[in-house]
Amino acid sequence: MDKFAMIIFGASGDLTKRKLMPALYSLFRDKRLTGEFTILGVGRTVYTDESYRSYILEELQRFVKPEEQDMELMTLFVTHLFYLPMDPAEAEGYSLLRQRLIELTDDINPNNLLFYLATPPSLYGVVPLHLKEAGLNTSESRIIVEKPFGYDLESARELNRIYASVFDEHQIYRIDHFLGKETAQNVLAFRFANGIFEPLWNRNYIDYVEVTAVENLGIEQRGGFYETAGALRDMVQNHLIQLVALTAMEPPAIFNADNFRNEVVKVYESLTPLNEIDLNEHIVRGQYTASGNKKGYREEKGVAPDSRTETYIAMKLGISNWRWSGVPFYIRTGKQMPTKVTEIVVHFRETPHQMFRCSGGNCPRANKLILRLQPNEGIVLKIGMKVPGAGFEVRQVTMDFSYADLGGVPGGDAYARLIDDCIQGDATLFTRSDAVEASWRFFDPVLRFWSDTPNAPLYGYPAGTWGPLESEAMMREHGAEWTNPC
Ligand code: BG6
């Protein structure tokens, strides 16, 4: 690999220690990051190179899977780290940054200069402009920017304008780490590398689809951020809608960045615009309340005591195209749920006629396919089988594939894959400007509805439960219920 330099803005923050450094270490360990490379952390907290290295070494021992920890290798890895205390919001620091970079790399190698914005979203529009002023936006440099990209459609457009004035689109990598998950990519392999499911993958055979990404943690130490985001901006507008796109998209003729991303945008553009009824009845937002030894959201640090920020959202979406017209997609996400799970459940239509006996309410008339993204990664198909013995009783059983059988999903996690892709210049799994805007265009009415309707319901749900009961009612309209994994 050529000399490579990466500058992380927000290097003293949560994301850097939890995700970025373990990902970079995993690339180093796998020899994907080799030769002379420099990782220069930038942040407001004051560290020297030495103290930053010891801090990261300690955090690696917390956040890298124990079986992947190799003290010697980790110690070697941190010798590549450097730190510059500066406020990324202020222009002054950038000439110093440039200077430091030149010292560290002898020169700025234009082919391998990567910026990573792991700052609060309020800086996403500021940093690129300062980079430009300091002449750091070399023609082949790249920038990875975290989500949420924008606060609504207008601000996302403005951000896109700013980025376009500093970089070419091929240099901009809007990251959505769900797309870096092995299991998310496998949704495409499952659909398009097998002949047997795709003919059924449409309105004629599919009754409805659920997409669930819930967590059993609260907002941890991120009160300040979460108050400005909420579940819709934090999870739905990006991660969940990406999963909908993977489930609903058409197969590109050739799998490459442009073709894949064209198909994603087509899905977003086909989302049925939300009307009055949808806004009032097909969106359920909730906020967790104290329960047992768990705090309520409003008691969390950095959260207003009368906050109306949603920590749960369930929605019914429609896709207006030939493949999906009339098939509801129910999506939901929430903090402080009973468990952490991300899965897509595809419910096939019932058999037209039930001729077998079934007992105990377990009448397997409809097949169900569960794509489990995490944890216990795998795929489960629910099918009806005859119970052995006399008579013709049929019961639902499962056929399953577990990633554990293929050696398990690698621990390096989504960030390693995506950073590696960016270093290689492969933008396939990153969000393009038109996709980000198309997604906001769809969700903007929800944000407007909430801000214009002060009494729009926000339901409380006790921490550790499956969210407001109203979300069950939304499913019952379709004669369905959420698949709550245990
Ligand atoms: C992040 C959100 O993007 O995704 C977090 O900001 C959330 O709030 C996280 O916890 C979930 O990601 P994962 O990979 O742990 O499911």
Coordinates of C-alpha atoms and ligand atoms in Angstrom, one line a residue:
M1 CA 0.0 0.0 0.0
D2 CA 1.2 3.6 -0.7
K3 CA 1.9 5.8 2.1
F4 CA -1.5 6.4 3.7
A5 CA -2.7 9.1 6.1
M6 CA -6.1 9.3 7.8
I7 CA -7.3 12.3 9.8
I8 CA -10.0 11.6 12.3
F9 CA -12.0 14.6 13.4
G10 CA -13.7 13.7 16.8
A11 CA -10.7 11.5 17.7
S12 CA -11.4 11.8 21.4
G13 CA -15.1 10.9 21.1
D14 CA -17.2 7.8 21.6
L15 CA -17.3 6.5 18.0
T16 CA -13.6 6.6 17.6
K17 CA -12.9 4.5 20.6
R18 CA -15.8 2.1 20.2
K19 CA -15.8 1.6 16.5
L20 CA -13.1 3.3 14.4
M21 CA -10.0 2.3 16.3
P22 CA -11.1 -1.4 16.7
A23 CA -11.9 -1.4 13.0
L24 CA -8.5 0.1 12.1
Y25 CA -6.8 -2.3 14.4
S26 CA -8.6 -5.2 12.7
L27 CA -7.5 -4.0 9.3
F28 CA -4.0 -3.8 10.6
R29 CA -4.2 -7.3 12.1
D30 CA -5.6 -8.7 8.8
K31 CA -2.7 -6.9 7.0
R32 CA -5.2 -4.7 5.1
L33 CA -3.4 -1.7 6.6
T34 CA 0.3 -2.1 5.9
G35 CA 3.5 -0.2 5.3
E36 CA 3.8 3.3 6.3
F37 CA 0.6 4.7 7.5
T38 CA -0.3 7.5 9.8
I39 CA -3.5 8.1 11.7
L40 CA -3.8 11.6 13.0
G41 CA -6.5 12.2 15.6
V42 CA -7.9 15.6 16.0
G43 CA -10.2 16.8 18.8
R44 CA -10.7 19.3 21.5
T45 CA -9.5 17.1 24.4
V46 CA -5.8 17.7 25.0
Y47 CA -3.6 14.7 24.4
T48 CA 0.0 14.3 23.4
D49 CA 0.9 11.6 20.8
E50 CA 2.0 9.5 23.7
S51 CA -1.0 10.0 26.0
Y52 CA -3.3 9.4 23.0
R53 CA -1.6 6.1 22.2
S54 CA -2.0 4.9 25.8
Y55 CA -5.6 6.0 25.9
I56 CA -6.4 4.1 22.7
L57 CA -4.4 1.1 23.8
E58 CA -6.6 0.9 26.9
E59 CA -9.8 1.3 24.9
L60 CA -8.8 -1.4 22.4
Q61 CA -8.6 -3.7 25.3
R62 CA -12.2 -2.8 26.1
F63 CA -13.7 -2.8 22.6
V64 CA -11.8 -5.4 20.6
K65 CA -13.2 -9.0 21.1
P66 CA -10.9 -10.8 23.6
E67 CA -10.1 -13.5 21.1
E68 CA -8.9 -10.9 18.6
Q69 CA -6.6 -9.1 21.1
D70 CA -2.9 -9.4 20.6
M71 CA -1.1 -7.1 22.9
E72 CA 2.1 -7.0 20.8
L73 CA 0.1 -6.2 17.7
M74 CA -2.0 -3.6 19.4
T75 CA 1.1 -1.9 20.8
L76 CA 2.6 -1.9 17.4
F77 CA -0.6 -0.5 15.9
V78 CA -0.8 2.5 18.2
T79 CA 2.7 3.6 17.2
H80 CA 1.0 4.7 14.0
L81 CA -1.3 7.1 16.0
F82 CA -0.7 10.8 16.4
Y83 CA -2.8 13.5 17.9
L84 CA -3.3 17.2 17.4
P85 CA -5.5 19.0 19.9
M86 CA -7.6 21.6 18.0
D87 CA -11.2 22.7 17.7
P88 CA -12.4 21.5 14.3
A89 CA -15.0 24.2 14.3
E90 CA -12.4 27.0 14.2
A91 CA -10.4 27.9 11.1
E92 CA -7.2 28.7 12.9
G93 CA -6.2 25.1 13.7
Y94 CA -6.2 24.0 10.1
S95 CA -2.9 25.5 9.0
L96 CA -1.4 23.7 12.0
L97 CA -3.1 20.6 10.8
R98 CA -1.6 20.9 7.4
Q99 CA 1.8 21.6 8.9
R100 CA 1.5 18.5 11.1
L101 CA 0.5 16.3 8.3
I102 CA 3.4 17.4 6.1
E103 CA 5.8 16.7 9.0
L104 CA 4.3 13.3 9.5
T105 CA 4.1 12.2 6.0
D106 CA 6.9 14.2 4.4
D107 CA 4.3 15.3 1.9
I108 CA 0.6 15.0 1.5
N109 CA 0.2 12.0 -0.7
P110 CA -2.9 12.9 -2.7
N111 CA -3.9 9.4 -3.5
N112 CA -4.2 8.2 0.1
L113 CA -5.5 11.0 2.3
L114 CA -8.6 10.2 4.1
F115 CA -10.6 12.4 6.4
Y116 CA -13.1 10.9 8.8
L117 CA -15.8 13.0 10.3
A118 CA -16.7 11.4 13.6
T119 CA -17.8 14.7 15.1
P120 CA -21.2 15.9 16.3
P121 CA -23.4 16.5 13.2
S122 CA -23.3 20.2 13.7
L123 CA -19.7 20.2 12.3
Y124 CA -20.4 18.2 9.2
G125 CA -20.9 21.4 7.2
V126 CA -18.1 23.3 8.8
V127 CA -15.1 21.0 8.5
P128 CA -15.0 20.6 4.7
L129 CA -15.0 24.3 4.3
H130 CA -12.0 24.7 6.6
L131 CA -10.3 21.8 4.8
K132 CA -10.8 23.7 1.5
E133 CA -9.4 27.0 3.0
A134 CA -6.3 25.1 4.1
G135 CA -5.9 23.5 0.7
L136 CA -6.2 20.0 2.2
N137 CA -8.9 18.9 -0.2
T138 CA -6.5 17.4 -2.7
S139 CA -8.0 16.1 -5.8
E140 CA -7.9 12.4 -4.8
S141 CA -8.4 12.8 -1.1
R142 CA -11.6 11.2 0.4
I143 CA -13.9 12.1 3.2
I144 CA -16.1 9.8 5.2
V145 CA -19.0 11.5 6.9
E146 CA -21.1 9.9 9.6
K147 CA -24.9 9.9 9.7
P148 CA -27.3 11.5 10.1
F149 CA -26.4 13.5 7.0
G150 CA -28.6 16.5 7.5
Y151 CA -31.4 17.2 9.9
D152 CA -34.1 17.3 7.3
L153 CA -34.4 17.6 3.5
E154 CA -33.3 21.3 3.4
S155 CA -30.3 20.8 5.6
A156 CA -29.3 17.7 3.7
R157 CA -29.4 19.6 0.4
E158 CA -27.4 22.4 1.9
L159 CA -24.8 19.8 3.1
N160 CA -24.7 18.3 -0.3
R161 CA -24.1 21.7 -1.8
I162 CA -21.2 22.4 0.7
Y163 CA -19.6 19.0 0.0
A164 CA -19.9 19.5 -3.7
S165 CA -18.1 22.8 -3.5
V166 CA -15.2 21.1 -1.8
F167 CA -15.0 17.6 -3.2
D168 CA -16.2 15.6 -6.2
E169 CA -19.0 13.2 -5.5
H170 CA -16.6 10.2 -6.0
Q171 CA -14.5 11.6 -3.1
I172 CA -17.5 11.7 -0.7
Y173 CA -18.3 8.6 1.4
R174 CA -21.5 9.0 3.4
I175 CA -21.3 6.1 5.7
D176 CA -24.2 4.0 6.9
H177 CA -22.6 1.2 8.9
F178 CA -25.6 -1.1 8.4
L179 CA -24.5 -1.6 4.8
G180 CA -21.1 -2.7 6.0
K181 CA -22.7 -5.6 7.9
E182 CA -21.9 -9.0 6.3
T183 CA -25.5 -10.0 6.9
A184 CA -27.0 -7.0 5.2
Q185 CA -24.9 -7.7 2.1
N186 CA -26.0 -11.3 2.3
V187 CA -29.6 -10.1 1.8
L188 CA -28.5 -9.4 -1.8
A189 CA -26.6 -12.7 -2.1
F190 CA -29.6 -14.5 -0.8
R191 CA -32.0 -12.9 -3.2
F192 CA -29.9 -12.7 -6.3
A193 CA -27.6 -15.7 -6.1
N194 CA -30.5 -18.2 -5.7
G195 CA -33.1 -18.9 -8.3
I196 CA -35.8 -20.1 -6.1
F197 CA -36.8 -17.1 -4.0
E198 CA -36.8 -14.3 -6.5
P199 CA -39.8 -15.5 -8.6
L200 CA -41.8 -15.3 -5.3
W201 CA -40.4 -12.0 -4.2
N202 CA -43.3 -9.8 -5.2
R203 CA -46.8 -8.7 -4.4
N204 CA -48.3 -11.9 -5.7
Y205 CA -46.6 -14.1 -3.1
I206 CA -45.6 -11.8 -0.3
D207 CA -48.2 -10.6 2.1
Y208 CA -46.2 -8.1 4.2
V209 CA -42.6 -7.5 5.4
E210 CA -41.3 -6.5 8.8
V211 CA -38.0 -4.8 9.4
T212 CA -36.9 -4.6 13.0
A213 CA -33.8 -3.1 14.5
V214 CA -34.2 -2.8 18.3
E215 CA -31.8 -2.5 21.1
N216 CA -31.9 -3.3 24.8
L217 CA -29.7 -0.4 25.8
G218 CA -30.8 3.2 26.3
I219 CA -29.0 6.2 24.9
E220 CA -25.9 5.6 27.0
Q221 CA -23.8 8.8 27.3
R222 CA -25.3 10.3 24.1
G223 CA -28.1 12.5 25.6
G224 CA -26.9 15.7 23.9
F225 CA -26.8 14.1 20.4
Y226 CA -29.9 12.0 20.8
E227 CA -32.0 15.0 21.9
T228 CA -31.3 16.6 18.5
A229 CA -31.8 13.4 16.6
G230 CA -34.4 11.0 18.0
A231 CA -35.0 7.5 16.5
L232 CA -36.2 8.8 13.2
R233 CA -33.0 10.6 12.4
D234 CA -30.7 8.2 14.2
M235 CA -32.0 4.9 12.8
V236 CA -35.0 5.2 10.4
Q237 CA -34.0 7.7 7.8
N238 CA -30.7 5.8 7.2
H239 CA -30.3 2.3 8.6
L240 CA -33.9 1.0 8.4
I241 CA -34.7 2.4 5.0
Q242 CA -31.4 0.9 3.7
L243 CA -32.7 -2.5 4.9
V244 CA -36.0 -1.8 3.1
A245 CA -34.0 -1.0 0.0
L246 CA -32.0 -4.2 0.1
T247 CA -35.2 -6.2 0.5
A248 CA -37.2 -4.3 -2.2
M249 CA -34.7 -3.3 -4.9
E250 CA -34.4 -4.7 -8.3
P251 CA -31.3 -6.7 -9.2
P252 CA -28.8 -4.5 -11.0
A253 CA -27.6 -6.1 -14.3
I254 CA -23.9 -5.6 -13.2
F255 CA -23.0 -5.2 -9.6
N256 CA -21.1 -2.0 -9.2
A257 CA -21.3 1.2 -7.3
D258 CA -23.4 3.1 -9.8
N259 CA -25.8 0.3 -10.6
F260 CA -26.4 -0.8 -7.1
R261 CA -26.9 2.8 -5.9
N262 CA -29.2 3.5 -8.8
E263 CA -31.5 0.7 -7.6
V264 CA -31.4 1.9 -4.0
V265 CA -32.5 5.4 -5.1
K266 CA -35.3 3.9 -7.2
V267 CA -36.7 2.2 -4.1
Y268 CA -36.6 5.5 -2.1
E269 CA -38.3 7.3 -5.0
S270 CA -41.0 4.7 -5.1
L271 CA -41.9 5.0 -1.4
T272 CA -45.6 6.0 -1.3
P273 CA -45.8 9.6 0.0
L274 CA -47.3 9.7 3.4
N275 CA -50.8 11.2 3.6
E276 CA -52.9 12.6 6.5
I277 CA -54.1 9.1 7.5
D278 CA -50.5 7.7 7.4
L279 CA -49.2 10.5 9.5
N280 CA -51.9 10.1 12.1
E281 CA -52.4 6.4 12.1
H282 CA -49.5 4.6 10.6
I283 CA -46.7 6.1 12.6
V284 CA -46.3 5.3 16.3
R285 CA -43.7 7.1 18.2
G286 CA -42.7 6.3 21.8
Q287 CA -40.4 7.2 24.6
Y288 CA -39.2 4.9 27.2
T289 CA -40.2 5.5 30.8
A290 CA -38.5 4.3 34.0
S291 CA -39.1 0.7 34.8
G292 CA -37.5 -1.6 37.5
N293 CA -33.9 -0.4 37.8
K294 CA -33.9 1.3 34.4
K295 CA -34.1 5.0 34.0
G296 CA -36.7 6.7 31.9
Y297 CA -35.4 8.7 28.9
R298 CA -36.2 12.0 30.5
E299 CA -34.0 11.1 33.5
E300 CA -31.0 10.5 31.2
K301 CA -28.0 12.9 31.3
G302 CA -28.3 15.6 28.7
V303 CA -32.0 15.1 28.2
A304 CA -34.7 17.7 28.9
P305 CA -37.1 16.8 31.7
D306 CA -40.0 17.5 29.3
S307 CA -38.3 16.1 26.2
R308 CA -40.6 14.9 23.4
T309 CA -37.8 13.2 21.5
E310 CA -38.8 9.7 20.3
T311 CA -36.8 6.7 21.3
Y312 CA -39.1 4.3 19.5
I313 CA -40.8 4.5 16.1
A314 CA -42.9 2.1 14.2
M315 CA -44.2 2.9 10.7
K316 CA -46.1 1.3 7.9
L317 CA -44.6 2.1 4.5
G318 CA -45.8 1.4 1.0
I319 CA -43.8 1.0 -2.2
S320 CA -45.6 2.1 -5.3
N321 CA -44.2 0.0 -8.1
W322 CA -45.1 -3.1 -9.9
R323 CA -43.3 -5.4 -7.6
W324 CA -44.6 -4.1 -4.3
S325 CA -47.8 -2.2 -4.8
G326 CA -50.2 -3.2 -1.9
V327 CA -47.5 -4.9 0.2
P328 CA -47.0 -3.1 3.5
F329 CA -43.6 -2.8 5.0
Y330 CA -43.7 -2.4 8.7
I331 CA -40.5 -1.0 10.2
R332 CA -39.6 -0.4 13.8
T333 CA -36.7 0.6 16.0
G334 CA -36.4 1.3 19.6
K335 CA -34.1 1.8 22.6
Q336 CA -34.6 -0.1 25.8
M337 CA -36.4 -3.0 24.3
P338 CA -36.3 -6.5 25.8
T339 CA -33.4 -7.6 23.5
K340 CA -31.1 -6.4 20.7
V341 CA -32.0 -7.8 17.4
T342 CA -32.0 -6.7 13.7
E343 CA -34.0 -8.8 11.3
I344 CA -36.1 -8.7 8.2
V345 CA -39.2 -11.0 8.2
V346 CA -40.9 -11.7 4.9
H347 CA -44.4 -13.1 5.3
F348 CA -45.6 -15.1 2.3
R349 CA -49.2 -15.3 1.4
E350 CA -51.3 -18.1 2.9
T351 CA -52.1 -21.2 0.9
P352 CA -55.5 -20.6 -0.7
H353 CA -57.1 -23.4 1.1
Q354 CA -56.4 -25.2 4.4
M355 CA -57.0 -28.9 4.0
F356 CA -55.0 -30.3 6.9
R357 CA -55.8 -30.3 10.5
C358 CA -53.6 -28.3 12.8
S359 CA -53.7 -28.2 16.6
G360 CA -52.8 -25.7 19.3
G361 CA -53.4 -22.7 17.0
N362 CA -50.3 -23.5 15.1
C363 CA -51.8 -23.4 11.6
P364 CA -48.9 -23.1 9.2
R365 CA -50.7 -21.7 6.3
A366 CA -48.2 -19.0 5.5
N367 CA -44.5 -19.4 5.1
K368 CA -42.2 -17.0 6.8
L369 CA -38.6 -16.2 6.0
I370 CA -36.5 -14.5 8.7
L371 CA -33.2 -12.9 7.7
R372 CA -31.5 -12.4 11.0
L373 CA -28.8 -9.7 10.7
Q374 CA -27.7 -9.8 14.3
P375 CA -27.2 -11.5 16.7
N376 CA -27.3 -15.3 16.0
E377 CA -26.8 -14.3 12.4
G378 CA -28.6 -16.6 10.0
I379 CA -31.6 -17.3 7.9
V380 CA -34.7 -19.2 9.0
L381 CA -37.5 -20.5 6.8
K382 CA -40.7 -21.5 8.5
I383 CA -42.5 -24.3 6.7
G384 CA -45.4 -26.6 7.4
M385 CA -44.7 -30.3 7.9
K386 CA -46.8 -33.3 8.6
V387 CA -46.5 -34.5 12.2
P388 CA -45.4 -38.1 12.1
G389 CA -48.0 -40.7 12.9
A390 CA -51.6 -41.3 12.1
G391 CA -53.8 -38.7 10.5
F392 CA -52.7 -35.5 8.7
E393 CA -51.8 -33.0 11.3
V394 CA -49.5 -30.3 10.0
R395 CA -47.2 -28.1 12.1
Q396 CA -44.8 -25.3 11.4
V397 CA -41.1 -26.2 11.7
T398 CA -37.9 -24.3 10.8
M399 CA -35.2 -24.8 8.3
D400 CA -32.3 -22.8 9.2
F401 CA -28.8 -21.6 8.2
S402 CA -26.5 -20.2 10.8
Y403 CA -23.5 -18.1 10.0
A404 CA -21.8 -20.1 12.8
D405 CA -21.7 -23.0 10.3
L406 CA -19.5 -20.9 8.0
G407 CA -17.2 -19.9 10.9
G408 CA -19.3 -17.0 12.1
V409 CA -19.4 -13.4 11.1
P410 CA -16.0 -11.8 11.4
G411 CA -15.5 -9.7 14.5
G412 CA -13.9 -6.8 12.5
D413 CA -17.4 -5.5 12.1
A414 CA -19.0 -3.2 9.5
Y415 CA -16.7 -0.3 10.1
A416 CA -13.6 -2.2 9.1
R417 CA -15.2 -3.3 5.9
L418 CA -16.3 0.2 5.0
I419 CA -13.1 1.9 5.8
D420 CA -11.3 -0.6 3.8
D421 CA -13.6 -0.1 0.9
C422 CA -13.1 3.6 1.1
I423 CA -9.3 3.2 1.1
Q424 CA -9.7 1.1 -2.0
G425 CA -11.9 3.7 -3.6
D426 CA -15.0 1.5 -3.7
A427 CA -18.1 3.6 -2.9
T428 CA -20.7 0.8 -3.5
L429 CA -21.7 0.5 0.1
F430 CA -21.9 4.3 0.8
T431 CA -24.9 6.5 0.4
R432 CA -25.0 8.8 -2.7
S433 CA -26.2 12.4 -2.5
D434 CA -29.4 11.7 -4.4
A435 CA -30.2 8.7 -2.1
V436 CA -29.8 10.8 1.0
E437 CA -32.1 13.5 -0.4
A438 CA -34.7 11.0 -1.7
S439 CA -34.8 9.5 1.8
W440 CA -35.3 12.8 3.5
R441 CA -37.9 13.8 0.9
F442 CA -39.9 10.8 2.1
F443 CA -39.4 11.4 5.9
D444 CA -39.6 15.2 5.9
P445 CA -43.4 15.3 6.2
V446 CA -43.2 13.2 9.4
L447 CA -40.8 15.8 11.0
R448 CA -43.1 18.6 9.8
F449 CA -46.2 16.9 11.1
W450 CA -44.6 16.4 14.6
S451 CA -43.4 20.0 14.8
D452 CA -46.7 21.5 13.5
T453 CA -48.8 19.2 15.7
P454 CA -47.8 19.7 19.3
N455 CA -50.4 17.2 20.5
A456 CA -49.3 14.5 18.0
P457 CA -49.1 11.4 20.3
L458 CA -45.8 10.4 21.9
Y459 CA -46.5 7.2 23.8
G460 CA -44.6 6.2 26.9
Y461 CA -43.5 2.6 27.1
P462 CA -41.8 1.0 30.1
A463 CA -38.1 0.4 29.5
G464 CA -37.5 -3.3 28.8
T465 CA -40.8 -3.8 26.9
W466 CA -41.7 -4.0 23.2
G467 CA -42.8 -0.5 22.8
P468 CA -46.2 1.2 22.8
L469 CA -49.2 -1.1 22.4
E470 CA -50.5 1.3 19.7
S471 CA -47.9 -0.2 17.4
E472 CA -49.6 -3.6 17.8
A473 CA -52.9 -1.9 16.8
M474 CA -51.3 -0.7 13.6
M475 CA -50.3 -4.2 12.7
R476 CA -53.7 -5.6 13.6
E477 CA -55.3 -3.5 10.8
H478 CA -53.5 -5.9 8.5
G479 CA -54.5 -8.9 10.6
A480 CA -50.9 -9.3 11.6
E481 CA -48.7 -9.0 14.6
W482 CA -45.0 -8.1 15.2
T483 CA -42.6 -11.0 15.2
N484 CA -40.9 -10.5 18.6
P485 CA -37.8 -12.6 18.7
C486 CA -36.8 -14.0 22.0
Ligands
BG6_1 C1 -26.0 3.9 15.3 C2 -27.0 4.7 16.1 O1 -25.9 4.4 14.0 O2 -26.4 2.5 15.2 C3 -27.0 4.1 17.5 O3 -26.5 6.0 16.2 C4 -27.4 2.6 17.5 O4 -28.0 4.8 18.3 C5 -26.4 1.9 16.5 O5 -27.2 2.1 18.8 C6 -26.9 0.5 16.3 O6 -25.9 -0.2 15.5 P1 -25.6 -1.7 15.7 O7 -24.6 -2.0 14.6 O8 -25.1 -1.9 17.1 O9 -26.9 -2.4 15.5

